């Protein structure tokens, strides 16, 4: 996830932040925990993905209603609906993978 990149400090140009002897950049902070490395937990990532999907679907519905009123053109409606369709298909694929993983784990012998 890209949010893990935020833990890296800002890079300074070689004339400002570089050590004169080694040329190494200063200000780069290595992450100390797995949460800092990956940004969020699996449950939080799923929650954020579900929220984004719901927002995308609501946006498509709002744009469709605006088009019925004459406030939006056809291209905007098609873009919003296609984006909603892609988000829904992605969500369904993730759900199928989670169910498949659960079934695989439940079949394991202890």
XYZ file of N, CA and C in Angstrom:
330
model
N 0.825 -1.171 0.000
C 0.000 0.000 0.000
C 0.869 1.233 0.000
N 0.393 2.248 -0.647
C 1.164 3.465 -0.786
C 1.242 4.221 0.526
N 0.290 4.036 1.429
C 0.311 4.793 2.679
C 1.556 4.494 3.509
N 2.198 3.349 3.297
C 3.421 3.019 4.018
C 4.586 3.892 3.626
N 4.514 4.542 2.479
C 5.583 5.406 2.009
C 5.661 6.666 2.845
N 4.560 7.047 3.472
C 4.519 8.262 4.268
C 5.477 8.264 5.437
N 5.970 7.115 5.864
C 6.875 7.078 7.006
C 8.304 7.447 6.625
N 8.579 7.609 5.346
C 9.907 8.010 4.902
C 9.976 9.524 4.962
N 11.012 10.016 5.571
C 11.163 11.452 5.700
C 11.406 12.093 4.346
N 11.253 13.387 4.259
C 11.457 14.070 2.986
C 12.918 14.019 2.569
N 13.138 13.773 1.287
C 14.502 13.782 0.764
C 14.887 15.212 0.439
N 16.085 15.559 0.792
C 16.571 16.906 0.527
C 17.547 16.839 -0.639
N 17.672 17.900 -1.393
C 18.662 17.908 -2.472
C 20.056 17.664 -1.922
N 20.943 17.166 -2.765
C 22.290 16.784 -2.339
C 23.035 17.939 -1.680
N 22.757 19.156 -2.087
C 23.466 20.288 -1.509
C 22.967 20.615 -0.113
N 21.702 20.271 0.199
C 21.161 20.604 1.505
C 21.276 19.445 2.497
N 20.816 18.249 2.124
C 20.683 17.180 3.083
C 21.764 16.129 3.024
N 22.629 16.168 2.042
C 23.631 15.111 1.908
C 24.805 15.381 2.822
N 25.316 14.315 3.366
C 26.525 14.397 4.171
C 27.681 14.674 3.204
N 28.472 15.657 3.496
C 29.531 16.059 2.581
C 30.551 14.948 2.354
N 30.833 14.151 3.377
C 31.863 13.120 3.261
C 31.348 11.880 2.525
N 30.121 11.454 2.819
C 29.633 10.196 2.266
C 28.623 10.388 1.148
N 27.996 11.563 1.073
C 26.974 11.791 0.074
C 25.643 11.147 0.433
N 25.516 10.613 1.657
C 24.279 9.943 2.074
C 23.215 10.973 2.427
N 21.978 10.636 2.140
C 20.870 11.522 2.467
C 20.530 11.397 3.940
N 20.180 12.523 4.525
C 19.717 12.542 5.903
C 18.208 12.693 5.891
N 17.550 12.285 6.968
C 16.109 12.494 7.082
C 15.286 11.294 6.668
N 15.893 10.207 6.229
C 15.150 9.010 5.886
C 15.006 8.185 7.160
N 13.770 7.937 7.556
C 13.497 7.209 8.790
C 12.974 5.827 8.427
N 13.650 4.790 8.904
C 13.215 3.421 8.629
C 12.018 3.093 9.520
N 11.006 2.402 8.983
C 9.869 2.003 9.797
C 10.308 1.017 10.869
N 9.663 1.111 12.033
C 10.069 0.267 13.145
C 9.116 -0.896 13.396
N 7.892 -0.806 12.922
C 6.927 -1.887 13.143
C 6.280 -2.273 11.829
N 5.625 -3.434 11.834
C 4.939 -3.898 10.633
C 3.808 -2.959 10.255
N 3.141 -2.359 11.240
C 2.052 -1.441 10.955
C 2.572 -0.224 10.205
N 3.729 0.277 10.592
C 4.300 1.411 9.889
C 4.724 1.019 8.483
N 5.182 -0.206 8.301
C 5.634 -0.662 6.999
C 4.470 -0.778 6.027
N 3.381 -1.385 6.468
C 2.269 -1.651 5.570
C 1.123 -0.669 5.728
N 1.136 0.174 6.717
C 0.129 1.209 6.846
C -1.044 0.831 7.727
N -1.732 -0.262 7.440
C -2.925 -0.614 8.190
C -3.008 -2.119 8.358
N -3.900 -2.541 9.220
C -4.124 -3.966 9.391
C -5.020 -4.478 8.262
N -5.133 -5.783 8.166
C -5.957 -6.386 7.115
C -7.418 -5.981 7.276
N -7.909 -5.987 8.506
C -9.302 -5.606 8.757
C -9.546 -4.152 8.381
N -8.607 -3.270 8.696
C -8.747 -1.859 8.332
C -8.714 -1.677 6.826
N -7.853 -2.424 6.151
C -7.769 -2.335 4.693
C -9.080 -2.787 4.048
N -9.657 -3.882 4.558
C -10.945 -4.339 4.030
C -12.044 -3.318 4.305
N -12.026 -2.738 5.477
C -13.022 -1.728 5.828
C -12.914 -0.506 4.915
N -11.694 -0.066 4.658
C -11.489 1.081 3.769
C -11.924 0.756 2.346
N -11.626 -0.456 1.883
C -12.036 -0.862 0.535
C -13.557 -0.911 0.429
N -14.214 -1.434 1.461
C -15.676 -1.482 1.450
C -16.265 -0.078 1.461
N -15.693 0.817 2.238
C -16.176 2.198 2.289
C -16.015 2.891 0.937
N -14.868 2.670 0.296
C -14.651 3.265 -1.023
C -15.640 2.720 -2.044
N -15.941 1.428 -1.953
C -16.900 0.830 -2.878
C -18.277 1.435 -2.676
N -18.690 1.562 -1.432
C -20.004 2.160 -1.139
C -20.054 3.590 -1.651
N -18.995 4.363 -1.421
C -18.953 5.749 -1.910
C -19.027 5.806 -3.424
N -18.344 4.883 -4.102
C -18.372 4.846 -5.565
C -19.769 4.527 -6.071
N -20.440 3.575 -5.427
C -21.802 3.216 -5.823
C -22.767 4.375 -5.574
N -22.622 5.060 -4.448
C -23.483 6.213 -4.158
C -23.241 7.344 -5.148
N -21.978 7.554 -5.527
C -21.661 8.588 -6.509
C -22.308 8.270 -7.853
N -22.247 7.015 -8.269
C -22.865 6.625 -9.539
C -24.368 6.860 -9.493
N -24.975 6.569 -8.354
C -26.419 6.789 -8.213
C -26.747 8.281 -8.282
N -25.952 9.108 -7.623
C -26.186 10.553 -7.639
C -26.014 11.133 -9.040
N -24.993 10.681 -9.757
C -24.765 11.175 -11.124
C -25.912 10.737 -12.031
N -26.411 9.523 -11.835
C -27.542 9.042 -12.633
C -28.787 9.887 -12.378
N -29.026 10.241 -11.134
C -30.181 11.087 -10.801
C -30.001 12.484 -11.390
N -28.773 12.996 -11.344
C -28.506 14.304 -11.950
C -28.763 14.265 -13.450
N -28.411 13.166 -14.088
C -28.639 13.038 -15.526
C -30.132 13.015 -15.834
N -30.922 12.376 -14.990
C -32.376 12.363 -15.190
C -32.963 13.760 -15.072
N -32.353 14.589 -14.235
C -32.802 15.979 -14.083
C -32.269 16.872 -15.199
N -31.288 16.370 -15.951
C -30.686 17.150 -17.019
C -29.450 17.914 -16.591
N -28.914 17.612 -15.398
C -27.764 18.340 -14.879
C -26.424 17.672 -15.193
N -26.438 16.455 -15.731
C -25.198 15.741 -16.049
C -25.313 15.171 -17.453
N -24.178 15.094 -18.147
C -24.210 14.543 -19.497
C -23.989 13.035 -19.472
N -24.164 12.424 -20.616
C -24.108 10.972 -20.730
C -22.728 10.421 -20.388
N -21.684 11.118 -20.774
C -20.325 10.657 -20.490
C -20.076 10.547 -18.992
N -20.537 11.524 -18.227
C -20.369 11.488 -16.778
C -21.098 10.287 -16.173
N -22.285 10.001 -16.679
C -23.057 8.865 -16.181
C -22.340 7.561 -16.501
N -21.867 7.431 -17.733
C -21.171 6.202 -18.135
C -19.909 6.012 -17.314
N -19.132 7.081 -17.111
C -17.912 6.984 -16.302
C -18.230 6.550 -14.877
N -19.248 7.151 -14.284
C -19.604 6.824 -12.896
C -20.115 5.392 -12.781
N -20.942 4.972 -13.724
C -21.500 3.617 -13.670
C -20.415 2.570 -13.934
N -19.516 2.834 -14.869
C -18.427 1.896 -15.138
C -17.490 1.789 -13.931
N -17.226 2.913 -13.279
C -16.400 2.894 -12.079
C -17.083 2.097 -10.967
N -18.379 2.274 -10.818
C -19.133 1.524 -9.813
C -19.141 0.036 -10.133
N -19.286 -0.305 -11.404
C -19.282 -1.709 -11.807
C -17.924 -2.351 -11.498
N -16.847 -1.654 -11.798
C -15.520 -2.182 -11.531
C -15.294 -2.353 -10.027
N -15.722 -1.380 -9.237
C -15.567 -1.474 -7.783
C -16.366 -2.643 -7.230
N -17.583 -2.841 -7.730
C -18.414 -3.941 -7.255
C -17.818 -5.288 -7.651
N -17.319 -5.414 -8.866
C -16.687 -6.661 -9.298
C -15.444 -6.963 -8.467
N -14.670 -5.945 -8.137
C -13.483 -6.131 -7.299
C -13.890 -6.601 -5.904
N -14.924 -5.994 -5.355
C -15.404 -6.374 -4.029
C -15.897 -7.816 -4.023
N -16.607 -8.212 -5.057
C -17.097 -9.587 -5.144
C -15.938 -10.568 -5.264
N -14.917 -10.217 -6.031
C -13.748 -11.088 -6.173
C -13.014 -11.239 -4.838
N -12.893 -10.150 -4.086
C -12.244 -10.219 -2.779
C -13.074 -11.078 -1.835
N -14.393 -10.892 -1.854
C -15.255 -11.712 -1.004
C -15.100 -13.190 -1.328
N -15.071 -13.526 -2.620
C -14.914 -14.920 -3.029
C -13.589 -15.498 -2.545
N -12.520 -14.717 -2.609
C -11.209 -15.177 -2.132
C -11.210 -15.385 -0.617
N -11.858 -14.491 0.115
C -11.922 -14.630 1.570
C -12.708 -15.884 1.945
N -13.838 -16.115 1.279
C -14.642 -17.314 1.548
C -13.848 -18.563 1.191
N -13.157 -18.540 0.075
C -12.349 -19.678 -0.343
C -11.240 -19.966 0.682
N -10.586 -18.928 1.171
C -9.538 -19.104 2.172
C -10.117 -19.661 3.470
N -11.297 -19.186 3.857
C -11.942 -19.693 5.066
C -12.267 -21.177 4.924
N -12.801 -21.550 3.779
C -13.131 -22.964 3.554
C -11.871 -23.824 3.540
N -10.805 -23.313 2.974
C -9.534 -24.045 2.949
C -9.004 -24.244 4.373
N -9.083 -23.225 5.173
C -8.619 -23.325 6.568
C -9.505 -24.301 7.355
N -10.803 -24.258 7.115
C -11.708 -25.140 7.861
C -11.516 -26.603 7.498
N -10.963 -26.887 6.325
C -10.705 -28.272 5.928
C -9.404 -28.823 6.493
N -8.559 -27.949 7.016
C -7.277 -28.418 7.556
C -7.497 -29.244 8.811
N -6.694 -30.288 8.930
C -6.785 -31.108 10.140
C -5.870 -30.530 11.206
N -6.311 -30.655 12.429
C -5.541 -30.094 13.540
C -4.724 -31.171 14.191
